[in-house]
């Protein structure tokens, strides 16, 4: 994403995600990116791509670790991938 992208364009990107994911992205943006949505979306997508290459067992392990470490964006990304891949639920 360009550093010159407007907040309106960032909010349009955010609108493509479900409400729970939007909330996690906004929280991450507030905590780490001075409320910039774009970098937080990029981080979410990075976590999601990483989770896609893991096995179901690895995703379960990392999701519980992310929850314990309060890494909500990573946990949300892994949860989405788990649902997409049909991983067994805990």
Coordinates of C-alpha atoms in Angstrom, one line a residue, residues 10-11 14 21-44 72-73:
X10 CA -8.1 2.6 3.6
X11 CA -11.7 2.5 5.0
X14 CA -11.5 -2.3 5.5
X21 CA -12.0 -8.9 11.4
X22 CA -12.6 -5.2 11.0
X23 CA -12.6 -4.8 14.7
X24 CA -9.3 -6.7 15.1
X25 CA -7.7 -4.6 12.3
X26 CA -8.9 -1.3 13.8
X27 CA -7.5 -2.4 17.2
X28 CA -4.1 -3.2 15.7
X29 CA -4.1 0.0 13.7
X30 CA -4.7 2.0 16.9
X31 CA -2.1 0.1 18.9
X32 CA 0.7 0.0 16.4
X33 CA 0.1 2.2 13.4
X34 CA -1.2 5.5 14.8
X35 CA -4.7 4.6 13.6
X36 CA -3.7 4.0 10.0
X37 CA -5.9 1.2 8.7
X38 CA -3.8 0.3 5.6
X39 CA -0.7 -1.1 7.4
X40 CA -2.9 -3.1 9.8
X41 CA -4.8 -4.7 6.8
X42 CA -1.4 -5.5 5.3
X43 CA -0.3 -7.2 8.5
X44 CA -3.6 -9.1 8.7
X72 CA -5.6 -10.6 18.3
X73 CA -4.9 -9.9 14.6

